mmCIF file of C-alpha atoms and ligand atoms in Angstrom:
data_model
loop_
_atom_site.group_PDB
_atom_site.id
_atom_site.type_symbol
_atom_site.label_atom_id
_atom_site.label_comp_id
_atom_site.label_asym_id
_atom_site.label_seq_id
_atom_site.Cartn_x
_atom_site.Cartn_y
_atom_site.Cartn_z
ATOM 1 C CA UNK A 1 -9.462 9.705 42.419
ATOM 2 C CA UNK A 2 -12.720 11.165 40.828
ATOM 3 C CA UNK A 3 -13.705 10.034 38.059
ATOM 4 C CA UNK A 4 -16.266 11.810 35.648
ATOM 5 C CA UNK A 5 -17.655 10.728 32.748
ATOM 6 C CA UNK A 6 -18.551 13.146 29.955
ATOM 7 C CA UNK A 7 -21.053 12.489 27.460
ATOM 8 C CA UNK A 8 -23.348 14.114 25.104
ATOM 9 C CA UNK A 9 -23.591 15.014 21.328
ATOM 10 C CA UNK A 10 -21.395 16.101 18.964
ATOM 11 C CA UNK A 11 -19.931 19.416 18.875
ATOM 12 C CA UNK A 12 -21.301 20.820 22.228
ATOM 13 C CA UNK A 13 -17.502 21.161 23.530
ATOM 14 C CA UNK A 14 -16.776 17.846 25.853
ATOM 15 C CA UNK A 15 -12.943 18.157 24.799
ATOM 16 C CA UNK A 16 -13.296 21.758 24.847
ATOM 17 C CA UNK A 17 -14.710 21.772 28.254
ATOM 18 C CA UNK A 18 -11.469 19.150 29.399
ATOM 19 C CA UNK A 19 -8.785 21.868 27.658
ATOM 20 C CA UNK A 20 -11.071 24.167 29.533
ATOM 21 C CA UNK A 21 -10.676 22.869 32.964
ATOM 22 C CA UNK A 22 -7.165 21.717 32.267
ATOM 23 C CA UNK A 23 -5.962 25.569 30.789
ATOM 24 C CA UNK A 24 -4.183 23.932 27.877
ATOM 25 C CA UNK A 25 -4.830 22.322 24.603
ATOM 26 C CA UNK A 26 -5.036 18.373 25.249
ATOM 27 C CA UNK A 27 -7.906 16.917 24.196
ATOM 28 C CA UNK A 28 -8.452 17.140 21.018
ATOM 29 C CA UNK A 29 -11.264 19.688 19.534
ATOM 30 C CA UNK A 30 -12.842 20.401 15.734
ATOM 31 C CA UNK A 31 -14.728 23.165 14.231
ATOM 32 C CA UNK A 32 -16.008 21.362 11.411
ATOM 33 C CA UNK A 33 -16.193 17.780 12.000
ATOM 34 C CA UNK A 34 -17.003 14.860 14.404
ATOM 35 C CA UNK A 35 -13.971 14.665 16.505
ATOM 36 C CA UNK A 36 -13.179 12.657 19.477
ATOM 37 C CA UNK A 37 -13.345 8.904 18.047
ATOM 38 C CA UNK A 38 -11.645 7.104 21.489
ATOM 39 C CA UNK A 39 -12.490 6.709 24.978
ATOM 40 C CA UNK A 40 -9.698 8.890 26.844
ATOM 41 C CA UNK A 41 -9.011 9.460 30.381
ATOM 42 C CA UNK A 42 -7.310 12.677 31.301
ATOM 43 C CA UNK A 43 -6.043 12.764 34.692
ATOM 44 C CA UNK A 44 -6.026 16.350 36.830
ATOM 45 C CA UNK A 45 -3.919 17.177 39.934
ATOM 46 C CA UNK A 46 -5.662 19.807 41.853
ATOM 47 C CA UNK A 47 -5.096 21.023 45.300
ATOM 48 C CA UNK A 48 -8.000 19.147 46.509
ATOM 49 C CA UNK A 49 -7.299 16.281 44.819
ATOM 50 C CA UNK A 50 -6.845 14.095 41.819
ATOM 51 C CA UNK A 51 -9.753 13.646 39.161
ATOM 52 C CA UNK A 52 -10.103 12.454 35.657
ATOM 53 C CA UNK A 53 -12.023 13.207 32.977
ATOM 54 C CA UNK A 54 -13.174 11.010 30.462
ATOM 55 C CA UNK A 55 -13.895 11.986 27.220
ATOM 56 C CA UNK A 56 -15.861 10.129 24.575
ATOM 57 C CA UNK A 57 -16.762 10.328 21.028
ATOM 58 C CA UNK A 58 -19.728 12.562 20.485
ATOM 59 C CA UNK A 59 -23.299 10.808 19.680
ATOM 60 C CA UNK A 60 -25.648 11.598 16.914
ATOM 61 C CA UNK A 61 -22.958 12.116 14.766
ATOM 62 C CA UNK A 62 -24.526 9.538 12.137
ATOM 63 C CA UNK A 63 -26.714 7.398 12.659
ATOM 64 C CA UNK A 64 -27.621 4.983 15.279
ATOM 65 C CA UNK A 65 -25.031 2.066 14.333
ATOM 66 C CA UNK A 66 -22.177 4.711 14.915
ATOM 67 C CA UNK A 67 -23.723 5.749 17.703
ATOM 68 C CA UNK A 68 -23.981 1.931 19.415
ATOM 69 C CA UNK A 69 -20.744 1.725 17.886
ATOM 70 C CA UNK A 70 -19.324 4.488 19.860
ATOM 71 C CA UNK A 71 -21.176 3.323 23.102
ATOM 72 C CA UNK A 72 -20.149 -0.234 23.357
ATOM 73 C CA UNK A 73 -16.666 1.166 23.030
ATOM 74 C CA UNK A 74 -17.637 3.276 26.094
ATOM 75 C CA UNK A 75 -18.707 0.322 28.199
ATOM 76 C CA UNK A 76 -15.685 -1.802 26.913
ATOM 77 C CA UNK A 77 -13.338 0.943 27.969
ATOM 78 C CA UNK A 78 -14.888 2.511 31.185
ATOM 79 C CA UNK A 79 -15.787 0.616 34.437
ATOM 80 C CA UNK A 80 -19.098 2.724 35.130
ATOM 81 C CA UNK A 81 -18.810 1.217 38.584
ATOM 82 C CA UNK A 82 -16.103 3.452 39.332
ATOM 83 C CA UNK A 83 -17.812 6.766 38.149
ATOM 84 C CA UNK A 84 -18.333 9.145 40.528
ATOM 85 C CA UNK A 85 -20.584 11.479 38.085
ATOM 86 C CA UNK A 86 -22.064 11.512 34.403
ATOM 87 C CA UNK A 87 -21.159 14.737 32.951
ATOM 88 C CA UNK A 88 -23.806 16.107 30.496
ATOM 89 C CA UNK A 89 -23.088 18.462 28.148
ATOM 90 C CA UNK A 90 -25.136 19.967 26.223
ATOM 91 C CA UNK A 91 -25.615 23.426 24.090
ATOM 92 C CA UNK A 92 -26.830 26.693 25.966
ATOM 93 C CA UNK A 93 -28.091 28.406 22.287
ATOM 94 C CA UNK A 94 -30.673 25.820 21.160
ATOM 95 C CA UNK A 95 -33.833 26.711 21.273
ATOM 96 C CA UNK A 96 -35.376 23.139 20.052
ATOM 97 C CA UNK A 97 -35.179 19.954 21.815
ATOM 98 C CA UNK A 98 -33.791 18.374 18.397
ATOM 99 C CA UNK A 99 -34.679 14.772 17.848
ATOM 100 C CA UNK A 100 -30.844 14.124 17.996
ATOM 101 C CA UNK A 101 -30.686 15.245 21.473
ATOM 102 C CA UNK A 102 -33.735 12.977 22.461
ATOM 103 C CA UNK A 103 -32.157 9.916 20.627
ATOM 104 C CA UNK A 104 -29.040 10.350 22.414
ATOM 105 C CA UNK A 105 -30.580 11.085 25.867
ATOM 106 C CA UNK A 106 -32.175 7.110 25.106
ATOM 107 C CA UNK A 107 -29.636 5.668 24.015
ATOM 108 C CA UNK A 108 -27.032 6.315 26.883
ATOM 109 C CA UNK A 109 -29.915 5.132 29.060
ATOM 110 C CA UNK A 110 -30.587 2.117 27.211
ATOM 111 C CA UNK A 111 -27.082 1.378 26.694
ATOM 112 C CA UNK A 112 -25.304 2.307 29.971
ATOM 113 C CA UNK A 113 -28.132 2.271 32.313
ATOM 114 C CA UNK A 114 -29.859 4.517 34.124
ATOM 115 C CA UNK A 115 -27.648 4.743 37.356
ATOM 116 C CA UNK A 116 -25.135 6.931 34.726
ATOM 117 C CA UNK A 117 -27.789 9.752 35.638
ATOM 118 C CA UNK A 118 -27.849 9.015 39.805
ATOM 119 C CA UNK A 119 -25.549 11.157 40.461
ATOM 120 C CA UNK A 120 -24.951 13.939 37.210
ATOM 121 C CA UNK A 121 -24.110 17.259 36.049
ATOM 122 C CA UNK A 122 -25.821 18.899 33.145
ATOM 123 C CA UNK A 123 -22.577 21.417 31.794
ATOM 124 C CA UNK A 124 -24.565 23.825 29.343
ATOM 125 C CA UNK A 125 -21.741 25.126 27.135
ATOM 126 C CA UNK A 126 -21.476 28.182 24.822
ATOM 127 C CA UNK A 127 -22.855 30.354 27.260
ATOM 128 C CA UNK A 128 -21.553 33.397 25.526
ATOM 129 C CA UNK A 129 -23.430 33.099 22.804
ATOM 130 C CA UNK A 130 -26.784 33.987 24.730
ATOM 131 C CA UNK A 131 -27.067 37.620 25.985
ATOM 132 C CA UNK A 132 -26.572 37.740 29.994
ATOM 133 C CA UNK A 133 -30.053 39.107 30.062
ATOM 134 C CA UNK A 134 -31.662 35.671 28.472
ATOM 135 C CA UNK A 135 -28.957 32.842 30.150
ATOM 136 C CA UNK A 136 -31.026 31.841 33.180
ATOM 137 C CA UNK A 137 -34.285 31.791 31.443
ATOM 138 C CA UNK A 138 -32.563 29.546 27.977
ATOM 139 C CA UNK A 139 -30.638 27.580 30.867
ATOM 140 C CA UNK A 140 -34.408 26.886 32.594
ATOM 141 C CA UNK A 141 -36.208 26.000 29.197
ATOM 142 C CA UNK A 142 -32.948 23.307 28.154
ATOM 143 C CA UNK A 143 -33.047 21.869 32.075
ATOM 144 C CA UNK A 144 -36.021 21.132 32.505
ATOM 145 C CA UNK A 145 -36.720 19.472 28.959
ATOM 146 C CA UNK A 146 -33.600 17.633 29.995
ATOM 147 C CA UNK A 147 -34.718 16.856 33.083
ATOM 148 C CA UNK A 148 -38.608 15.928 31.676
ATOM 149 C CA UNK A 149 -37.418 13.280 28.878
ATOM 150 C CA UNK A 150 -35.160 11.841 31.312
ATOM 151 C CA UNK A 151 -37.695 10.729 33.425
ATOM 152 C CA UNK A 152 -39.753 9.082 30.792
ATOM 153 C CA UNK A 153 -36.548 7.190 29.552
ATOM 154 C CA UNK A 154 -35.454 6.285 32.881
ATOM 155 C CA UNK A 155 -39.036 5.235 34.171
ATOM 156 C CA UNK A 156 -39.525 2.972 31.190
ATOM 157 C CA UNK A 157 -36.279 1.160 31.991
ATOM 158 C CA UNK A 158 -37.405 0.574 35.988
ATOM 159 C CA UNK A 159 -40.516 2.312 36.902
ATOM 160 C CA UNK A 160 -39.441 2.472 40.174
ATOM 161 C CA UNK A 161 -36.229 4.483 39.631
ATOM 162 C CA UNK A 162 -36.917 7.710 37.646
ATOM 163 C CA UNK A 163 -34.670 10.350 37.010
ATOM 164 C CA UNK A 164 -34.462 12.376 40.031
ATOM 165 C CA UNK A 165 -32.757 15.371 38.537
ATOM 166 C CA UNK A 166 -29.244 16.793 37.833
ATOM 167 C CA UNK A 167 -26.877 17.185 41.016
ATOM 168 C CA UNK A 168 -25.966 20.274 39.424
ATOM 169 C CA UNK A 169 -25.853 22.478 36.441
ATOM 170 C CA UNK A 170 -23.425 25.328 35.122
ATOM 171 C CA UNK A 171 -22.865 27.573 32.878
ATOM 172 C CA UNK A 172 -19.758 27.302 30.297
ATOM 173 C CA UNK A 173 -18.158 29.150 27.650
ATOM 174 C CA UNK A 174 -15.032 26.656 27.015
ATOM 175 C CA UNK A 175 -13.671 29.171 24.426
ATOM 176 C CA UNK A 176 -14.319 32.829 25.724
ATOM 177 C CA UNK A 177 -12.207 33.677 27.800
ATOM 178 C CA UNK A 178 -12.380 34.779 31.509
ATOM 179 C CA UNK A 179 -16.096 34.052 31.315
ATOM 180 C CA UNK A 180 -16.206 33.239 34.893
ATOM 181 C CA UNK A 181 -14.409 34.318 37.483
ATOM 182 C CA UNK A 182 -15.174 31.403 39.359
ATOM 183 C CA UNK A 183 -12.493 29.349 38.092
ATOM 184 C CA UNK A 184 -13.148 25.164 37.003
ATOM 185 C CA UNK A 185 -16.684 24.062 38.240
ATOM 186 C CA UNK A 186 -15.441 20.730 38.665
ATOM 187 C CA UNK A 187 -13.394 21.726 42.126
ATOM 188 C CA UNK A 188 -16.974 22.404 43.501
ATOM 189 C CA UNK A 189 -17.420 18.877 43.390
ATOM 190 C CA UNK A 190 -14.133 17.739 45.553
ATOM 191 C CA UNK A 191 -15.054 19.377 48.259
ATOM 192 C CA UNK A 192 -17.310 17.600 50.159
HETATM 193 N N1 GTP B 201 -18.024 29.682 21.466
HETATM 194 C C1 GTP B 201 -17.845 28.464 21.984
HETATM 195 N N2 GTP B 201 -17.339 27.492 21.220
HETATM 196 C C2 GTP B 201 -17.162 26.264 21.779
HETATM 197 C C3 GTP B 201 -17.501 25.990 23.124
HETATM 198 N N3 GTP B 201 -17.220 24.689 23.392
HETATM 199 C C4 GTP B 201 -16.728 24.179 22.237
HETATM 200 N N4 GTP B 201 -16.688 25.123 21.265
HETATM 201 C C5 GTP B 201 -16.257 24.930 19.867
HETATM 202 O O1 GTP B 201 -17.092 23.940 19.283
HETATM 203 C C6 GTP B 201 -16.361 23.064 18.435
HETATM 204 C C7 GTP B 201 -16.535 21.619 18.902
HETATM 205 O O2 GTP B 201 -15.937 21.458 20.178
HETATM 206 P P1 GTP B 201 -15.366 20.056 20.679
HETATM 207 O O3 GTP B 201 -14.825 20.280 22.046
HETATM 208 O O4 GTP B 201 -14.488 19.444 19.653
HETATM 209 O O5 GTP B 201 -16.724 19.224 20.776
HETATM 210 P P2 GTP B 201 -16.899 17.688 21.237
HETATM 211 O O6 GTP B 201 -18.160 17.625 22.029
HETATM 212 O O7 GTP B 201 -15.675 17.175 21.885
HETATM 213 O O8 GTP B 201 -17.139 16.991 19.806
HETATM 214 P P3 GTP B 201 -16.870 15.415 19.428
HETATM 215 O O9 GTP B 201 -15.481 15.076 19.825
HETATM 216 O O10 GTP B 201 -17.118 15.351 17.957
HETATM 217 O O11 GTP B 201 -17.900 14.646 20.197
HETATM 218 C C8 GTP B 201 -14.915 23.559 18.473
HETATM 219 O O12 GTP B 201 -14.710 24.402 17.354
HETATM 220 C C9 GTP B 201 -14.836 24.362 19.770
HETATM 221 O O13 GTP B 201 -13.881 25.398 19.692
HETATM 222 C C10 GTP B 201 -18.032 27.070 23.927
HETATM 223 O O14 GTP B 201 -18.342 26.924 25.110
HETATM 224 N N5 GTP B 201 -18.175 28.275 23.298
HETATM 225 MG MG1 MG B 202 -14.435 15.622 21.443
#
């Protein structure tokens, strides 16, 4: 079994992307307010095999005794040995790298360790929400600033094992519907 680990802020649609992937409504998602509160593992027949997907409570909700909070109930309730990959997800319509997002990036280094990025997905989410004409160009600008603080938070915890980049990246809309024909991203990633 597969396991994948998703992580990220707030809001960006982590249980959204789970109801997404599963086609029904069972993790948990809010408009208006922080969410997801446990560590839950969904699990996912599909016909090339079995995954689960673990959803966690949302960083930068508050401030950074929630977030520690919400991380050491990560590491109490996930073996991260037995991860196969770190799901990032993150919002396609920002066009700042907020201080929030930096402050998480660290702090899932610091507190997981950097081997959660050596094998990881950045999921960009709301995809709708950007004209067609502008998504590869927004996706570009929020990769690589990803990919760029990464490497400064992952150097300063071993210098000699810097973030090497994302295994892959997609494109989501968890909420409009038929946005891709391609069907859930994550079966991409049992086939090998
Ligand atoms: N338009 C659009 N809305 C989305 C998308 N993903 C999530 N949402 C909406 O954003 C809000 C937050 O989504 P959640 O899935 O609860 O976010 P979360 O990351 O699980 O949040 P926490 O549990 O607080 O960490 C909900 O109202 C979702 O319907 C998306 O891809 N497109
Ligand atoms: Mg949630």
């Amino acid at each position: 079994m597969r396991k994948f680990l998703l992580v990220g802020r707030t809001g960006v649609g982590k249980s959204s992307f789970i109801n997404a992937t599963f086609g029904s409504y069972i993790a948990e998602t809010s408009e208006y307010e922080a969410c997801t509160k446990i560590v839950e593992h969904y699990a996912y027949k599909s016909p090339l095999g079995d995954v689960s997907l673990i959803d966690t409570p949302g960083l930068a909700e508050d401030d950074e005794a929630c977030d520690e909070a919400y991380l050491s109930l990560v590491r109490a309730k996930v073996n991260l040995a037995q991860i196969y990959a770190t799901i990032y997800v993150t919002r396609l319509n920002e066009t700042r790298f907020s201080p929030d997002e930096k402050r998480t990036l660290r702090l899932l280094t610091n507190r997981l360790g950097a081997h959660i990025w050596n094998r990881s997905i950045l999921v960009l989410t709301f995809a709708a929400s950007v004209p067609e004409h502008q998504q590869e160009i927004f996706a570009e600008k929020r990769s690589q600033q990803i990919f760029d603080f990464l490497q400064i938070v992952t150097r300063e915890q071993d210098r000699h094992k810097k973030f090497q980049g994302f295994e892959q990246s997609w494109l989501v809309d968890n909420i409009v519907e038929n946005w891709t024909s391609d069907g859930s991203p994550i079966l991409s990633m049992l086939t090998d």
